[in-house]
Amino acid sequence: MLKLITTYLKSRKIRQFLLLSFLTLLTIIHPHPATPTSPTSPISPISPILPTSPTSPISPTSPISQTPDPTELVHRGTTHYQQGQFLEATKLWEEAAAIYSDRLAPLNQAQTLTYLALAYHKLGRRPQAATAIAESLELLQQVNPLPSRGLAIFAQALNTRGILELAAGQNQAALDTWRQAAATYTRAGDDLGKLGSLINQAQALQALGQYRRARTLLEEWIIELDQKPDTLLKADGLRSLGVALQTIGDLEQSQAVLEQSWRLSDRLKSPGDTSATLLNIGNIARYLDRNDIAIAYYQQAEQLATEPLTRSQAQLNQFSLFVALKDWAAARELRPQLQSHLATLPASQAALYARVNFAASWSKMGEDLPEIAQGLAETLAIAKDLQDGRSQAYALTQLGQLYRQTEQWEEAETLTQQALQIAQSIQADEIIAPAAWQLGQILTQQQQLQPALSAYNIAFETLKNLRRDLVAISPDLQFDFKESVEPVYRELVSLLLQPDATPEEIEQARQVMEALQIAELDNFFREACLDVQPVQLEEIDTQAAAIYPIVLPDRLEVILSLPGQPLRHYTTPLSGSRVEATLEELRSAMHPGYSSPERLRLCAQVYDWLIRPAAADLAKSEITTLVFIPDGGFASIPLAALYDGSRYLIETYNTALSPGLQLFPQGLTQEKLTALTAGLTEGRQGFSPLPGVAEEFQQITQEVPGDTLLDREFTRAQLEAQLNRQSYPIIHLATHGQFSSNPEETFLLTWDGRISIKDFDKFFNKQRLGVLKPIELLVMSACQTATGDKRATLGLAGFALRSGARSTLASLWSVHDQSTADLMSEFYRQLTRSEAGMTKSEALRQAQLALLNDPLYKHPYYWSAFILVGNWL
């Protein structure tokens, strides 16, 4: 059957596509308003409202003229546009614009050209879109003064120009244009238009990495919108704001705004609006893994839907969730009804995306593949007839995936190549990335390693371009980080680190892993907020070596970086699952009740993986500090406790962890150390007391002068006020807390509540702005990484980066009170010995050795939990 589909596709001449090689600008506009299978739905820049009826008198048609009525042409074009039939809309609007030009009706012509620019943009025709909007604005500038209606048209044109600028990667220009559009909408008295421009401004701010400003802008408009009368227009505005808040990762606020929209549209008895809002609330529930709740919302949205597309989207979201949950019975029961509904939808971009997403979910069931292929071929033919490049590329990618699934490699390669060519010709980065990745996988399977490497590089570079978008919009275009982003990095590294890898390939592999570390942090924060610069190790410390353990499905790779020497790598042929299981066992073995011989065996095993192959080179280079850039479970084990058969690693080397050398902060000038110490001795919110904290603080203040907030004084408000009052080189927090790969489960405990990681940076605002000096060292002595969560140190790295601290000292597990107090006291005593030029990593090592040499605390449980993250100097 699949061979027959190939013949059918060839008969449609799908291989003949015009490659617009001169289109090189970055596209970050999403190709459809709401892809049904997504857990969250990003909001595209809001287009000017297209009228459903003439907005002004136009020149009458001569009774004897056969010229079509341009008003009717505009109206018909609007209908087609709203149905996603962009090609038909352009034909009608082109004709209408020509008639208005002949009749010297500049306002009508300008408005029609604005609509044309939007339709061209949807079709990927960037030059035509740019020309149309430029002509529109030029016509409007010739009308002086502009009447009230002209102001509205001018605002629409500006809004559209902003959309095109954002699509071209001109983020600041788009922001400036949308600010001008909002001001013009205000003058025209158009609140809905102003709302659209404000939401678009938030998107531009997001693209510029200014997430806090984007959130503030949206929250201010929520307050303003609350004061408006309760109308369906307000409900629609709230829904748009709710979806916009999703894109910046503020799910709690998004849900609150969407529920407000839901209540309003429900009270005003508008089931269609209610249905659309419930669909978005269901998407939030799905993203938060509240699957039963998500399904309930989708089912309610389906029942209330008044538009066929919305009904199909609600069904499609249910279907994809059933498939994801492997609830095959529910999926099979829903599939025929959904398939029937999708077949009746009018041809449009949204309908085509729905059909492709349906095929993607259906194919995961591993059945009826010929029927799925036939449906994709028909979808592709419709997309070609509509001249919709994005839909063609999307359908071809999925069809290529279907051939890959059936191991028909030649056909899979051909179709995926076609998808990539089309996506590149229209600069559709959101499709280029998965198509190039898929092509790399297909070529690798056929042992075409160099072409595969080229394809993977395209995917990798495109994902870097999409970085700021991925964190906010990834699920909608199926960019789930664990499933669709992280594997690209790892598979590229696997290709690069072959036995005969060149130094250049090893260097590229290191850069890719550094990029993965940053991408993981971006994904953790739901913000692309980390600006990075590559740093050479020898520029930091000529006596430090960087070690990159890399967990791949079929092996463990380690990259070793020594100052002034070419990179090298060594391999352990062991499955990734086996490596992770060993690391988890090693962490468990740190408990004092665990068998000591077994613990030492595990510590020696990991030493053999990471250190032994490099031991001679480390000694020859007189290395004193090992900086680990850990991958997977390596971030959650006590690397200081690795064992060479006679000595722990800490007995030979200083150790430190880094989320990547690209994140290495600049050094600070040396000064007399002072500290702000804050913590709890009493139990709060179900957490046990920490009586040793009082002694810990007493010992610290003997070594480092400063201020203290203890128990009732340690509140969120008090801490924030103290941090904003003066500079402290050291911030020492002794309190319960948890580091997790889930930001919602990452927090620090205060007397009156918790400090979430998302709020943490607010406490250090003056340090970040340069009003106060940055923090030299942040210490969190009673926190712990979440047990069983191999990515828990993302939370630790997150706190470190949020504070802007040069270095962070924390613990992998909550350690005995007295031993912690002793270690901290010794650490600060060593650190303040300025005449010895003590580094932080050496100070920590000496403190750990002091406990190791104490018969009461020589077990690694007491001293190895403490890790230094960031700058080790």
Short mmCIF file of N, CA and C in Angstrom, two decimals, residues 223-334:
data_model
loop_
_atom_site.label_atom_id
_atom_site.label_comp_id
_atom_site.label_asym_id
_atom_site.label_seq_id
_atom_site.Cartn_x
_atom_site.Cartn_y
_atom_site.Cartn_z
N ILE A 223 -5.57 44.04 34.77
CA ILE A 223 -6.21 44.99 35.68
C ILE A 223 -7.08 45.96 34.90
N GLU A 224 -6.56 46.45 33.78
CA GLU A 224 -7.34 47.39 32.96
C GLU A 224 -8.56 46.72 32.37
N LEU A 225 -8.41 45.48 31.93
CA LEU A 225 -9.53 44.77 31.31
C LEU A 225 -10.61 44.47 32.34
N ASP A 226 -10.21 44.25 33.59
CA ASP A 226 -11.19 43.99 34.65
C ASP A 226 -12.17 45.14 34.81
N GLN A 227 -11.72 46.34 34.48
CA GLN A 227 -12.57 47.52 34.66
C GLN A 227 -13.54 47.73 33.50
N LYS A 228 -13.41 46.95 32.44
CA LYS A 228 -14.29 47.07 31.29
C LYS A 228 -15.62 46.39 31.56
N PRO A 229 -16.68 46.78 30.85
CA PRO A 229 -17.97 46.12 31.02
C PRO A 229 -17.88 44.65 30.63
N ASP A 230 -18.75 43.84 31.21
CA ASP A 230 -18.76 42.41 30.91
C ASP A 230 -19.42 42.16 29.57
N THR A 231 -18.60 41.95 28.56
CA THR A 231 -19.09 41.67 27.22
C THR A 231 -18.32 40.48 26.67
N LEU A 232 -18.80 39.94 25.54
CA LEU A 232 -18.07 38.86 24.90
C LEU A 232 -16.71 39.32 24.40
N LEU A 233 -16.62 40.60 24.07
CA LEU A 233 -15.33 41.16 23.65
C LEU A 233 -14.33 41.06 24.80
N LYS A 234 -14.79 41.32 26.01
CA LYS A 234 -13.93 41.21 27.19
C LYS A 234 -13.54 39.75 27.42
N ALA A 235 -14.50 38.85 27.27
CA ALA A 235 -14.20 37.42 27.44
C ALA A 235 -13.14 36.97 26.44
N ASP A 236 -13.26 37.44 25.19
CA ASP A 236 -12.28 37.08 24.17
C ASP A 236 -10.91 37.66 24.50
N GLY A 237 -10.91 38.90 25.00
CA GLY A 237 -9.64 39.51 25.39
C GLY A 237 -8.97 38.77 26.53
N LEU A 238 -9.76 38.34 27.51
CA LEU A 238 -9.21 37.57 28.62
C LEU A 238 -8.64 36.24 28.14
N ARG A 239 -9.33 35.61 27.19
CA ARG A 239 -8.82 34.34 26.67
C ARG A 239 -7.49 34.57 25.96
N SER A 240 -7.39 35.64 25.18
CA SER A 240 -6.12 35.93 24.50
C SER A 240 -5.01 36.18 25.51
N LEU A 241 -5.33 36.90 26.58
CA LEU A 241 -4.33 37.15 27.61
C LEU A 241 -3.92 35.85 28.30
N GLY A 242 -4.89 34.98 28.55
CA GLY A 242 -4.58 33.71 29.20
C GLY A 242 -3.63 32.88 28.37
N VAL A 243 -3.87 32.81 27.08
CA VAL A 243 -2.98 32.04 26.21
C VAL A 243 -1.61 32.70 26.14
N ALA A 244 -1.58 34.04 26.10
CA ALA A 244 -0.29 34.74 26.08
C ALA A 244 0.51 34.45 27.34
N LEU A 245 -0.16 34.37 28.49
CA LEU A 245 0.54 34.06 29.73
C LEU A 245 1.10 32.64 29.71
N GLN A 246 0.43 31.74 29.01
CA GLN A 246 0.98 30.39 28.85
C GLN A 246 2.33 30.44 28.15
N THR A 247 2.44 31.31 27.15
CA THR A 247 3.66 31.34 26.35
C THR A 247 4.87 31.81 27.14
N ILE A 248 4.65 32.54 28.23
CA ILE A 248 5.79 32.96 29.06
C ILE A 248 5.91 32.10 30.30
N GLY A 249 5.17 30.97 30.33
CA GLY A 249 5.34 29.99 31.39
C GLY A 249 4.62 30.31 32.69
N ASP A 250 3.77 31.35 32.69
CA ASP A 250 3.04 31.70 33.91
C ASP A 250 1.72 30.95 33.91
N LEU A 251 1.77 29.64 34.21
CA LEU A 251 0.58 28.81 34.07
C LEU A 251 -0.47 29.12 35.12
N GLU A 252 -0.04 29.45 36.33
CA GLU A 252 -1.01 29.74 37.39
C GLU A 252 -1.85 30.96 37.03
N GLN A 253 -1.18 32.04 36.61
CA GLN A 253 -1.90 33.25 36.22
C GLN A 253 -2.72 33.01 34.97
N SER A 254 -2.17 32.22 34.05
CA SER A 254 -2.90 31.90 32.82
C SER A 254 -4.22 31.20 33.14
N GLN A 255 -4.15 30.21 34.02
CA GLN A 255 -5.36 29.48 34.37
C GLN A 255 -6.39 30.40 35.02
N ALA A 256 -5.92 31.30 35.90
CA ALA A 256 -6.85 32.21 36.57
C ALA A 256 -7.55 33.12 35.56
N VAL A 257 -6.81 33.64 34.60
CA VAL A 257 -7.41 34.53 33.59
C VAL A 257 -8.35 33.75 32.68
N LEU A 258 -7.97 32.55 32.28
CA LEU A 258 -8.85 31.75 31.42
C LEU A 258 -10.14 31.37 32.15
N GLU A 259 -10.04 31.07 33.43
CA GLU A 259 -11.24 30.74 34.18
C GLU A 259 -12.15 31.96 34.32
N GLN A 260 -11.55 33.15 34.41
CA GLN A 260 -12.36 34.37 34.43
C GLN A 260 -13.08 34.55 33.10
N SER A 261 -12.38 34.28 31.99
CA SER A 261 -13.01 34.34 30.67
C SER A 261 -14.13 33.32 30.55
N TRP A 262 -13.88 32.13 31.09
CA TRP A 262 -14.88 31.05 31.05
C TRP A 262 -16.16 31.47 31.78
N ARG A 263 -15.99 32.00 32.99
CA ARG A 263 -17.17 32.41 33.77
C ARG A 263 -17.96 33.48 33.03
N LEU A 264 -17.25 34.40 32.40
CA LEU A 264 -17.92 35.51 31.71
C LEU A 264 -18.68 35.03 30.48
N SER A 265 -18.03 34.24 29.63
CA SER A 265 -18.71 33.76 28.43
C SER A 265 -19.85 32.81 28.77
N ASP A 266 -19.69 32.06 29.86
CA ASP A 266 -20.77 31.17 30.29
C ASP A 266 -21.97 31.98 30.77
N ARG A 267 -21.70 33.06 31.52
CA ARG A 267 -22.80 33.90 32.02
C ARG A 267 -23.51 34.62 30.87
N LEU A 268 -22.73 34.94 29.83
CA LEU A 268 -23.32 35.62 28.67
C LEU A 268 -23.88 34.64 27.65
N LYS A 269 -23.88 33.36 28.03
CA LYS A 269 -24.49 32.30 27.21
C LYS A 269 -23.92 32.28 25.79
N SER A 270 -22.58 32.16 25.73
CA SER A 270 -21.90 32.03 24.45
C SER A 270 -21.10 30.72 24.46
N PRO A 271 -21.74 29.62 24.10
CA PRO A 271 -21.07 28.31 24.19
C PRO A 271 -19.82 28.22 23.32
N GLY A 272 -19.80 28.90 22.17
CA GLY A 272 -18.63 28.84 21.32
C GLY A 272 -17.40 29.42 21.99
N ASP A 273 -17.56 30.60 22.63
CA ASP A 273 -16.44 31.21 23.36
C ASP A 273 -16.05 30.36 24.55
N THR A 274 -17.05 29.82 25.26
CA THR A 274 -16.75 28.97 26.41
C THR A 274 -15.97 27.73 25.99
N SER A 275 -16.35 27.16 24.86
CA SER A 275 -15.68 25.96 24.36
C SER A 275 -14.20 26.24 24.09
N ALA A 276 -13.92 27.36 23.41
CA ALA A 276 -12.53 27.69 23.09
C ALA A 276 -11.70 27.89 24.35
N THR A 277 -12.31 28.50 25.37
CA THR A 277 -11.59 28.73 26.62
C THR A 277 -11.34 27.43 27.37
N LEU A 278 -12.34 26.57 27.42
CA LEU A 278 -12.17 25.28 28.10
C LEU A 278 -11.07 24.45 27.44
N LEU A 279 -10.95 24.57 26.13
CA LEU A 279 -9.89 23.85 25.42
C LEU A 279 -8.53 24.28 25.92
N ASN A 280 -8.35 25.59 26.13
CA ASN A 280 -7.07 26.10 26.61
C ASN A 280 -6.81 25.73 28.06
N ILE A 281 -7.87 25.72 28.90
CA ILE A 281 -7.68 25.30 30.29
C ILE A 281 -7.29 23.83 30.34
N GLY A 282 -7.91 23.03 29.47
CA GLY A 282 -7.53 21.63 29.38
C GLY A 282 -6.08 21.46 29.00
N ASN A 283 -5.58 22.33 28.12
CA ASN A 283 -4.18 22.27 27.72
C ASN A 283 -3.25 22.50 28.92
N ILE A 284 -3.62 23.43 29.80
CA ILE A 284 -2.80 23.67 31.00
C ILE A 284 -2.80 22.43 31.89
N ALA A 285 -3.98 21.85 32.09
CA ALA A 285 -4.07 20.64 32.92
C ALA A 285 -3.21 19.53 32.34
N ARG A 286 -3.21 19.40 31.03
CA ARG A 286 -2.40 18.36 30.40
C ARG A 286 -0.92 18.63 30.61
N TYR A 287 -0.52 19.87 30.46
CA TYR A 287 0.89 20.21 30.65
C TYR A 287 1.34 19.87 32.07
N LEU A 288 0.43 20.02 33.04
CA LEU A 288 0.76 19.74 34.43
C LEU A 288 0.54 18.28 34.79
N ASP A 289 0.30 17.43 33.78
CA ASP A 289 0.10 15.99 33.96
C ASP A 289 -1.16 15.66 34.76
N ARG A 290 -2.13 16.56 34.74
CA ARG A 290 -3.43 16.27 35.35
C ARG A 290 -4.35 15.78 34.25
N ASN A 291 -4.07 14.55 33.83
CA ASN A 291 -4.66 14.05 32.59
C ASN A 291 -6.16 13.84 32.67
N ASP A 292 -6.65 13.33 33.79
CA ASP A 292 -8.10 13.12 33.92
C ASP A 292 -8.84 14.45 33.86
N ILE A 293 -8.27 15.47 34.49
CA ILE A 293 -8.89 16.79 34.46
C ILE A 293 -8.85 17.35 33.03
N ALA A 294 -7.72 17.16 32.34
CA ALA A 294 -7.60 17.65 30.96
C ALA A 294 -8.66 17.00 30.08
N ILE A 295 -8.83 15.70 30.19
CA ILE A 295 -9.82 15.01 29.37
C ILE A 295 -11.22 15.54 29.65
N ALA A 296 -11.53 15.80 30.94
CA ALA A 296 -12.85 16.32 31.29
C ALA A 296 -13.09 17.68 30.63
N TYR A 297 -12.06 18.53 30.63
CA TYR A 297 -12.19 19.85 29.98
C TYR A 297 -12.37 19.68 28.46
N TYR A 298 -11.60 18.80 27.86
CA TYR A 298 -11.71 18.58 26.42
C TYR A 298 -13.11 18.09 26.05
N GLN A 299 -13.63 17.19 26.85
CA GLN A 299 -14.96 16.64 26.56
C GLN A 299 -16.03 17.71 26.69
N GLN A 300 -15.88 18.57 27.70
CA GLN A 300 -16.84 19.65 27.86
C GLN A 300 -16.72 20.66 26.71
N ALA A 301 -15.46 20.93 26.29
CA ALA A 301 -15.25 21.83 25.15
C ALA A 301 -15.88 21.26 23.89
N GLU A 302 -15.76 19.95 23.71
CA GLU A 302 -16.37 19.29 22.55
C GLU A 302 -17.89 19.44 22.56
N GLN A 303 -18.51 19.24 23.71
CA GLN A 303 -19.96 19.31 23.82
C GLN A 303 -20.49 20.71 23.54
N LEU A 304 -19.72 21.75 23.93
CA LEU A 304 -20.19 23.12 23.78
C LEU A 304 -19.79 23.76 22.45
N ALA A 305 -18.91 23.11 21.72
CA ALA A 305 -18.37 23.72 20.49
C ALA A 305 -19.47 24.02 19.48
N THR A 306 -19.38 25.21 18.92
CA THR A 306 -20.32 25.59 17.85
C THR A 306 -19.64 25.60 16.49
N GLU A 307 -18.31 25.53 16.49
CA GLU A 307 -17.54 25.50 15.25
C GLU A 307 -16.99 24.09 15.04
N PRO A 308 -17.09 23.55 13.83
CA PRO A 308 -16.58 22.20 13.58
C PRO A 308 -15.10 22.05 13.91
N LEU A 309 -14.31 23.09 13.62
CA LEU A 309 -12.88 22.98 13.88
C LEU A 309 -12.60 22.86 15.38
N THR A 310 -13.27 23.68 16.19
CA THR A 310 -13.07 23.60 17.64
C THR A 310 -13.47 22.23 18.17
N ARG A 311 -14.59 21.69 17.66
CA ARG A 311 -15.02 20.36 18.09
C ARG A 311 -13.96 19.32 17.73
N SER A 312 -13.43 19.42 16.52
CA SER A 312 -12.39 18.48 16.10
C SER A 312 -11.13 18.63 16.94
N GLN A 313 -10.76 19.87 17.28
CA GLN A 313 -9.58 20.10 18.11
C GLN A 313 -9.75 19.46 19.49
N ALA A 314 -10.94 19.61 20.06
CA ALA A 314 -11.19 19.01 21.37
C ALA A 314 -11.09 17.48 21.30
N GLN A 315 -11.65 16.90 20.25
CA GLN A 315 -11.56 15.45 20.08
C GLN A 315 -10.11 15.02 19.84
N LEU A 316 -9.41 15.79 19.04
CA LEU A 316 -8.03 15.45 18.72
C LEU A 316 -7.14 15.51 19.96
N ASN A 317 -7.38 16.50 20.82
CA ASN A 317 -6.61 16.56 22.06
C ASN A 317 -6.88 15.34 22.94
N GLN A 318 -8.13 14.91 22.99
CA GLN A 318 -8.46 13.70 23.74
C GLN A 318 -7.75 12.50 23.14
N PHE A 319 -7.81 12.39 21.83
CA PHE A 319 -7.23 11.23 21.15
C PHE A 319 -5.73 11.16 21.38
N SER A 320 -5.04 12.28 21.22
CA SER A 320 -3.58 12.28 21.40
C SER A 320 -3.22 11.97 22.85
N LEU A 321 -4.05 12.42 23.79
CA LEU A 321 -3.77 12.12 25.20
C LEU A 321 -4.02 10.64 25.50
N PHE A 322 -5.07 10.08 24.93
CA PHE A 322 -5.30 8.64 25.11
C PHE A 322 -4.11 7.84 24.57
N VAL A 323 -3.60 8.25 23.41
CA VAL A 323 -2.46 7.55 22.82
C VAL A 323 -1.23 7.70 23.71
N ALA A 324 -0.99 8.93 24.21
CA ALA A 324 0.17 9.16 25.08
C ALA A 324 0.09 8.30 26.35
N LEU A 325 -1.14 8.10 26.84
CA LEU A 325 -1.34 7.30 28.05
C LEU A 325 -1.45 5.81 27.75
N LYS A 326 -1.36 5.46 26.45
CA LYS A 326 -1.51 4.07 25.99
C LYS A 326 -2.86 3.47 26.40
N ASP A 327 -3.87 4.34 26.43
CA ASP A 327 -5.24 3.88 26.66
C ASP A 327 -5.82 3.53 25.29
N TRP A 328 -5.40 2.37 24.79
CA TRP A 328 -5.73 2.01 23.40
C TRP A 328 -7.23 1.83 23.19
N ALA A 329 -7.93 1.32 24.19
CA ALA A 329 -9.37 1.10 24.03
C ALA A 329 -10.09 2.43 23.81
N ALA A 330 -9.77 3.43 24.63
CA ALA A 330 -10.40 4.74 24.48
C ALA A 330 -10.02 5.39 23.16
N ALA A 331 -8.75 5.23 22.76
CA ALA A 331 -8.30 5.81 21.49
C ALA A 331 -9.04 5.17 20.32
N ARG A 332 -9.16 3.85 20.34
CA ARG A 332 -9.85 3.17 19.23
C ARG A 332 -11.33 3.53 19.18
N GLU A 333 -11.94 3.76 20.32
CA GLU A 333 -13.35 4.12 20.34
C GLU A 333 -13.58 5.50 19.75
N LEU A 334 -12.65 6.43 20.02
CA LEU A 334 -12.80 7.81 19.55
C LEU A 334 -12.37 7.98 18.10
#
